[in-house]
Amino acid sequence: MSKSSYFKNAHPYFYEDMNNSFLVPEIAAGKYFYKGDFNVNVAARYMFWSKSAFDTKINMSRFSTALEGYKFLLDYHGFVPFIGPSIMLDHLVVNENGTKITNVKPAIGIVFGWDIRVTQTGTSLLRTNLRYVPGHHVKVKDDKIMFDHLEFNFIQYVKFFGRAKIYKKYRKEN
């Protein structure tokens, strides 16, 4: 979301470029609380960006582990928005022409999005997550390379393990 002062001062030809990663693998495990209609989970994801021009090649990566809690706000015919805090521990790496800067740092952000769920008790659903961590960066000399991206993880498949087994147990035999 923010522009990196490091690119402006050291590599102005990268200053207007957006850092983006098309494929962001994510895995999460959590617990859904039916009565309060909220979810708590641990999520891990990896992002990678690369820039190259002239004699400069810069690779940037972020491995993020997050503890998140979010509250579902309403259910509008199966469209269920949610919002909550995300507490992360990120491993940030910037590699410029073989010179590597590594930084492990905590961050606090916001997670929001929506579920597409037919019922509150289904065995699976589709989810879209968006995350934002304001001011997240790596210091390079007196400048910053920003990692305060708006993550948009479009369609995720969520499986509720154990629910099908419970339903089978209580299903009537015919």
XYZ file of N, CA and C in Angstrom:
522
model
N 0.826 -1.187 0.000
C 0.000 0.000 0.000
C 0.875 1.258 0.000
N 2.008 1.197 0.714
C 2.907 2.353 0.765
C 4.053 2.165 -0.209
N 4.619 3.259 -0.618
C 5.795 3.199 -1.490
C 7.044 3.116 -0.625
N 8.050 2.411 -1.131
C 9.289 2.194 -0.387
C 10.278 3.317 -0.637
N 10.703 3.966 0.439
C 11.689 5.045 0.304
C 13.014 4.517 -0.228
N 13.325 3.260 0.040
C 14.566 2.674 -0.469
C 14.577 2.662 -1.999
N 13.454 2.294 -2.599
C 13.391 2.283 -4.061
C 13.458 3.702 -4.625
N 12.843 4.629 -3.959
C 12.873 6.018 -4.427
C 14.301 6.548 -4.440
N 15.071 6.241 -3.389
C 16.423 6.790 -3.264
C 17.498 5.967 -3.949
N 17.392 4.648 -3.909
C 18.459 3.805 -4.457
C 18.161 3.288 -5.858
N 16.898 3.023 -6.152
C 16.497 2.460 -7.450
C 15.196 3.104 -7.907
N 15.238 4.352 -8.364
C 13.997 5.062 -8.708
C 13.180 4.387 -9.811
N 13.804 3.551 -10.622
C 13.073 2.847 -11.681
C 12.150 1.766 -11.104
N 12.272 1.422 -9.826
C 11.359 0.480 -9.164
C 10.306 1.190 -8.315
N 10.437 2.482 -8.138
C 9.600 3.198 -7.176
C 8.106 3.084 -7.477
N 7.707 3.154 -8.715
C 6.283 3.104 -9.072
C 5.751 1.677 -9.197
N 6.625 0.674 -9.183
C 6.187 -0.725 -9.299
C 5.455 -1.176 -8.051
N 4.451 -1.999 -8.254
C 3.764 -2.625 -7.131
C 4.443 -3.947 -6.817
N 4.524 -4.271 -5.546
C 4.983 -5.603 -5.151
C 3.756 -6.492 -5.139
N 3.755 -7.536 -5.956
C 2.609 -8.428 -5.932
C 3.044 -9.862 -6.162
N 2.310 -10.733 -5.584
C 2.539 -12.160 -5.704
C 1.209 -12.768 -6.096
N 1.176 -13.427 -7.218
C -0.088 -13.954 -7.730
C -0.558 -15.177 -6.948
N 0.358 -16.073 -6.626
C -0.006 -17.301 -5.938
C 0.546 -17.263 -4.519
N -0.324 -17.252 -3.544
C 0.077 -17.208 -2.135
C -0.463 -18.461 -1.448
N 0.382 -19.486 -1.298
C -0.105 -20.669 -0.596
C -0.347 -20.358 0.877
N -1.451 -20.858 1.390
C -1.802 -20.623 2.789
C -2.370 -21.906 3.370
N -1.989 -22.176 4.599
C -2.578 -23.294 5.333
C -2.952 -22.766 6.710
N -4.110 -23.199 7.186
C -4.591 -22.700 8.480
C -5.313 -23.822 9.220
N -5.264 -23.741 10.530
C -6.018 -24.658 11.383
C -6.646 -23.818 12.478
N -7.882 -24.126 12.797
C -8.546 -23.289 13.797
C -9.749 -23.947 14.416
N -10.447 -23.158 15.177
C -11.638 -23.611 15.890
C -12.751 -22.599 15.659
N -13.892 -23.115 15.230
C -15.067 -22.287 15.041
C -15.954 -22.433 16.269
N -16.420 -21.304 16.806
C -17.288 -21.288 17.973
C -18.701 -20.932 17.516
N -19.572 -21.946 17.532
C -20.920 -21.813 17.000
C -21.743 -20.771 17.738
N -21.732 -20.825 19.083
C -22.590 -19.928 19.867
C -22.266 -18.457 19.641
N -20.993 -18.092 19.604
C -20.619 -16.700 19.391
C -20.434 -16.338 17.930
N -20.495 -17.348 17.052
C -20.286 -17.175 15.614
C -18.969 -16.442 15.340
N -17.875 -17.003 15.902
C -16.545 -16.456 15.631
C -15.551 -17.585 15.448
N -14.397 -17.248 14.924
C -13.372 -18.228 14.583
C -12.026 -17.766 15.127
N -11.223 -18.712 15.603
C -9.847 -18.452 16.012
C -8.988 -19.440 15.248
N -7.918 -18.956 14.613
C -7.074 -19.874 13.865
C -5.614 -19.415 13.813
N -4.779 -20.355 13.438
C -3.373 -20.090 13.165
C -3.202 -20.293 11.664
N -2.626 -19.312 10.989
C -2.448 -19.374 9.540
C -0.979 -19.164 9.199
N -0.519 -19.864 8.188
C 0.844 -19.693 7.690
C 0.771 -19.496 6.179
N 1.534 -18.527 5.688
C 1.532 -18.261 4.246
C 2.883 -17.724 3.811
N 3.159 -17.897 2.519
C 4.436 -17.504 1.941
C 4.182 -16.646 0.711
N 4.879 -15.511 0.654
C 4.760 -14.604 -0.490
C 6.147 -14.306 -1.042
N 6.241 -14.134 -2.359
C 7.523 -13.878 -3.002
C 7.332 -12.845 -4.110
N 8.245 -11.854 -4.177
C 8.230 -10.825 -5.225
C 9.620 -10.715 -5.803
N 9.691 -10.356 -7.058
C 10.985 -10.180 -7.712
C 10.930 -8.957 -8.618
N 12.018 -8.194 -8.607
C 12.150 -7.026 -9.487
C 13.520 -7.103 -10.149
N 13.561 -6.819 -11.424
C 14.866 -6.759 -12.086
C 14.823 -5.717 -13.198
N 15.904 -4.953 -13.254
C 16.081 -3.939 -14.298
C 17.543 -3.523 -14.292
N 18.049 -3.206 -15.463
C 19.442 -2.802 -15.621
C 20.340 -3.862 -14.973
N 21.175 -3.514 -14.053
C 22.060 -4.494 -13.406
C 21.588 -4.841 -11.992
N 20.316 -4.636 -11.720
C 19.777 -4.861 -10.375
C 18.728 -5.958 -10.389
N 18.878 -6.914 -9.476
C 17.853 -7.936 -9.267
C 17.562 -7.978 -7.777
N 16.294 -7.757 -7.436
C 15.870 -7.753 -6.039
C 14.771 -8.797 -5.855
N 15.020 -9.734 -4.939
C 14.018 -10.725 -4.554
C 13.581 -10.408 -3.133
N 12.299 -10.431 -2.907
C 11.752 -10.177 -1.579
C 10.807 -11.316 -1.228
N 10.857 -11.757 0.025
C 9.939 -12.808 0.449
C 9.453 -12.530 1.864
N 8.319 -13.124 2.145
C 7.704 -12.974 3.465
C 7.051 -14.306 3.836
N 7.519 -14.891 4.918
C 6.856 -16.066 5.479
C 6.193 -15.593 6.755
N 4.888 -15.719 6.808
C 4.109 -15.165 7.915
C 3.330 -16.259 8.636
N 3.448 -16.255 9.947
C 2.636 -17.119 10.802
C 1.776 -16.193 11.654
N 0.476 -16.441 11.661
C -0.436 -15.508 12.338
C -1.416 -16.233 13.240
N -1.723 -15.603 14.351
C -2.829 -15.998 15.211
C -3.932 -14.986 14.948
N -5.094 -15.484 14.531
C -6.177 -14.588 14.131
C -7.477 -14.966 14.827
N -8.260 -13.980 15.096
C -9.598 -14.187 15.623
C -10.533 -13.259 14.887
N -11.633 -13.778 14.404
C -12.569 -12.886 13.718
C -14.006 -13.275 14.010
N -14.811 -12.232 14.027
C -16.230 -12.343 14.331
C -17.024 -12.215 13.040
N -17.963 -13.130 12.856
C -18.855 -13.046 11.712
C -19.944 -12.033 12.049
N -20.192 -11.113 11.133
C -21.049 -9.969 11.425
C -22.533 -10.220 11.174
N -22.870 -10.888 10.103
C -24.260 -11.165 9.760
C -24.271 -12.249 8.701
N -25.421 -12.769 8.421
C -25.562 -13.775 7.360
C -26.619 -13.264 6.397
N -26.176 -12.857 5.234
C -27.107 -12.345 4.237
C -27.231 -13.378 3.122
N -28.147 -14.303 3.266
C -28.406 -15.368 2.279
C -27.136 -16.141 1.927
N -26.340 -16.471 2.938
C -25.130 -17.270 2.711
C -23.866 -16.456 2.522
N -23.971 -15.157 2.397
C -22.807 -14.263 2.326
C -22.573 -13.747 3.746
N -21.421 -14.137 4.339
C -21.197 -13.877 5.757
C -19.869 -13.128 5.946
N -19.888 -11.799 6.077
C -18.648 -11.037 6.280
C -18.109 -11.204 7.706
N -16.790 -11.040 7.829
C -16.142 -11.139 9.141
C -15.007 -10.130 9.240
N -14.576 -9.865 10.489
C -13.476 -8.939 10.734
C -12.853 -9.265 12.090
N -11.536 -9.030 12.205
C -10.872 -9.252 13.479
C -9.379 -8.967 13.410
N -8.684 -9.109 14.553
C -7.252 -8.834 14.602
C -6.415 -10.022 14.114
N -5.212 -9.703 13.655
C -4.246 -10.704 13.224
C -2.900 -10.347 13.860
N -2.366 -11.263 14.659
C -1.068 -11.055 15.308
C -0.080 -11.981 14.616
N 0.954 -11.410 14.002
C 1.843 -12.169 13.144
C 3.290 -12.158 13.621
N 4.012 -13.168 13.200
C 5.457 -13.199 13.299
C 5.940 -13.467 11.887
N 6.628 -12.483 11.310
C 7.032 -12.549 9.906
C 8.536 -12.688 9.761
N 8.914 -13.507 8.809
C 10.308 -13.656 8.408
C 10.420 -12.963 7.049
N 11.022 -11.774 7.047
C 11.123 -10.948 5.845
C 12.543 -11.015 5.294
N 12.667 -11.217 3.991
C 13.980 -11.315 3.354
C 14.006 -10.414 2.124
N 15.064 -9.623 2.013
C 15.331 -8.829 0.817
C 16.712 -9.227 0.331
N 16.784 -9.683 -0.918
C 18.049 -10.102 -1.508
C 18.305 -9.238 -2.746
N 19.286 -8.358 -2.635
C 19.626 -7.473 -3.749
C 20.986 -7.878 -4.298
N 20.984 -8.442 -5.499
C 22.213 -8.878 -6.181
C 23.104 -9.728 -5.269
N 22.503 -10.623 -4.498
C 23.262 -11.526 -3.634
C 23.492 -11.023 -2.224
N 23.192 -9.755 -1.953
C 23.311 -9.225 -0.588
C 21.954 -9.366 0.088
N 21.949 -10.158 1.164
C 20.692 -10.514 1.814
C 20.497 -9.759 3.124
N 19.300 -9.240 3.299
C 18.880 -8.629 4.564
C 17.713 -9.469 5.069
N 17.854 -10.007 6.274
C 16.817 -10.838 6.867
C 16.334 -10.177 8.146
N 15.039 -10.192 8.332
C 14.448 -9.556 9.496
C 13.286 -10.413 9.976
N 13.300 -10.793 11.248
C 12.168 -11.502 11.846
C 11.514 -10.515 12.801
N 10.242 -10.224 12.543
C 9.595 -9.208 13.373
C 8.117 -9.492 13.557
N 7.594 -9.098 14.716
C 6.152 -9.229 14.953
C 5.398 -8.101 14.257
N 4.125 -8.344 14.029
C 3.280 -7.328 13.405
C 1.842 -7.533 13.856
N 1.111 -6.459 13.896
C -0.316 -6.522 14.215
C -1.078 -5.933 13.033
N -2.068 -6.668 12.605
C -2.849 -6.214 11.462
C -4.310 -6.545 11.632
N -5.017 -6.475 10.538
C -6.447 -6.742 10.523
C -6.721 -7.790 9.450
N -7.600 -8.714 9.765
C -8.074 -9.694 8.786
C -9.574 -9.468 8.631
N -10.014 -9.481 7.393
C -11.440 -9.325 7.119
C -11.754 -10.063 5.837
N -12.999 -10.258 5.568
C -13.391 -10.976 4.360
C -14.807 -11.492 4.488
N -15.061 -12.635 3.826
C -16.393 -13.200 3.852
C -16.340 -14.697 3.569
N -17.307 -15.376 4.136
C -17.533 -16.786 3.853
C -18.759 -16.901 2.967
N -18.763 -17.912 2.140
C -19.956 -18.302 1.405
C -20.376 -19.619 2.040
N -21.398 -19.550 2.885
C -21.837 -20.755 3.582
C -23.348 -20.893 3.457
N -23.747 -22.092 3.107
C -25.168 -22.374 2.929
C -25.847 -22.480 4.289
N -25.180 -23.158 5.240
C -25.691 -23.267 6.597
C -24.539 -23.020 7.562
N -24.835 -22.730 8.792
C -23.808 -22.495 9.813
C -23.172 -23.811 10.256
N -23.773 -24.922 9.899
C -23.279 -26.227 10.349
C -22.786 -27.104 9.202
N -22.476 -26.535 8.058
C -21.999 -27.316 6.917
C -20.638 -27.948 7.171
N -20.263 -28.910 6.339
C -18.976 -29.590 6.504
C -17.852 -28.885 5.755
N -18.182 -27.934 4.900
C -17.163 -27.149 4.191
C -17.791 -25.861 3.677
N -16.930 -24.928 3.275
C -17.394 -23.659 2.716
C -16.276 -23.006 1.916
N -16.592 -21.899 1.274
C -15.607 -21.098 0.550
C -15.392 -19.795 1.313
N -14.131 -19.345 1.364
C -13.777 -18.157 2.144
C -12.868 -17.250 1.309
N -13.021 -15.959 1.510
C -12.102 -14.964 0.957
C -11.531 -14.167 2.120
N -10.201 -14.126 2.213
C -9.508 -13.387 3.280
C -8.803 -12.179 2.693
N -8.862 -11.073 3.406
C -8.040 -9.915 3.106
C -7.312 -9.555 4.389
N -6.037 -9.205 4.258
C -5.246 -8.840 5.435
C -4.479 -7.561 5.123
N -4.320 -6.763 6.176
C -3.550 -5.526 6.042
C -2.755 -5.310 7.324
N -1.464 -5.001 7.150
C -0.566 -4.735 8.274
C 0.046 -3.356 8.041
N -0.484 -2.306 8.646
C 0.013 -0.952 8.389
C 1.460 -0.765 8.842
N 2.246 -0.134 7.982
C 3.615 0.244 8.326
C 4.632 -0.880 8.362
N 4.276 -2.083 7.965
C 5.192 -3.231 8.010
C 6.338 -3.015 7.019
N 7.595 -3.148 7.480
C 8.731 -2.821 6.612
C 10.015 -3.500 7.080
N 11.020 -3.422 6.216
C 12.393 -3.828 6.526
C 13.256 -2.584 6.365
N 14.121 -2.332 7.345
C 15.041 -1.193 7.258
C 16.235 -1.586 6.394
N 16.574 -0.734 5.429
C 17.771 -0.876 4.605
C 18.501 0.455 4.688
N 19.614 0.437 5.396
C 20.363 1.664 5.684
C 19.415 2.644 6.380
N 19.209 3.825 5.815
C 18.309 4.809 6.423
C 16.917 4.806 5.801
N 16.658 3.832 4.927
C 15.386 3.765 4.210
C 14.597 2.522 4.601
N 13.422 2.402 3.992
C 12.536 1.270 4.271
C 12.081 0.618 2.975
N 11.965 -0.710 3.022
C 11.258 -1.456 1.982
C 9.970 -1.910 2.639
N 8.868 -1.480 2.073
C 7.561 -1.691 2.695
C 7.000 -3.086 2.398
N 6.424 -3.688 3.421
C 5.726 -4.962 3.322
C 4.294 -4.804 3.849
N 3.745 -3.607 3.746
C 2.384 -3.346 4.247
C 1.348 -3.536 3.143
N 1.426 -4.669 2.500
C 0.552 -4.965 1.370
C -0.865 -5.287 1.827
N -1.793 -5.080 0.948
C -3.144 -5.568 1.154
C -3.177 -6.954 0.519
N -3.237 -7.976 1.350
C -3.299 -9.345 0.841
C -4.741 -9.653 0.484
N -4.917 -10.278 -0.640
C -6.246 -10.637 -1.108
C -6.193 -12.099 -1.523
N -6.598 -12.973 -0.621
C -6.604 -14.413 -0.880
C -8.027 -14.776 -1.291
N -8.207 -14.907 -2.592
C -9.533 -14.887 -3.191
C -10.446 -16.032 -2.781
N -10.271 -17.216 -3.285
C -11.198 -18.294 -2.937
C -10.408 -19.408 -2.271
N -10.759 -19.655 -1.013
C -10.123 -20.726 -0.253
C -11.191 -21.752 0.097
N -10.772 -22.995 0.108
C -11.666 -24.076 0.517
C -11.430 -24.348 1.994
N -12.488 -24.328 2.781
C -12.403 -24.574 4.220
C -13.150 -25.869 4.521
N -12.462 -26.803 5.149
C -13.043 -28.094 5.520
C -13.133 -28.167 7.033
N -14.295 -28.502 7.547
C -14.501 -28.669 8.985
C -14.364 -30.155 9.298
N -13.183 -30.548 9.736
C -12.929 -31.945 10.051
C -13.733 -32.355 11.272
N -14.300 -33.522 11.237
C -15.055 -34.041 12.362
C -16.555 -33.834 12.259
N -17.006 -32.850 11.525
C -18.449 -32.595 11.449
C -19.195 -33.729 10.751
N -18.660 -34.232 9.659
C -19.340 -35.302 8.925
C -19.490 -36.539 9.815
N -18.485 -36.820 10.615
C -18.514 -37.969 11.530
C -19.615 -37.785 12.584
N -19.731 -36.577 13.113
C -20.769 -36.281 14.109
C -22.149 -36.428 13.480
N -22.329 -35.898 12.269
C -23.626 -35.986 11.601
C -23.998 -37.438 11.327
N -23.039 -38.234 10.935
C -23.274 -39.653 10.650
C -23.713 -40.377 11.922
N -23.133 -40.034 13.026
C -23.449 -40.657 14.311
C -24.915 -40.436 14.687
N -25.425 -39.233 14.413
C -26.789 -38.892 14.805
C -27.831 -39.096 13.691
N -27.378 -39.509 12.529
C -28.295 -39.750 11.426
C -29.144 -40.987 11.731
N -30.423 -40.922 11.415
C -31.306 -42.044 11.674
C -31.063 -43.136 10.632
N -31.084 -44.354 11.099
C -30.977 -45.510 10.193
C -32.358 -45.804 9.621
N -32.443 -45.998 8.303
C -33.726 -46.341 7.667
C -33.720 -47.765 7.234
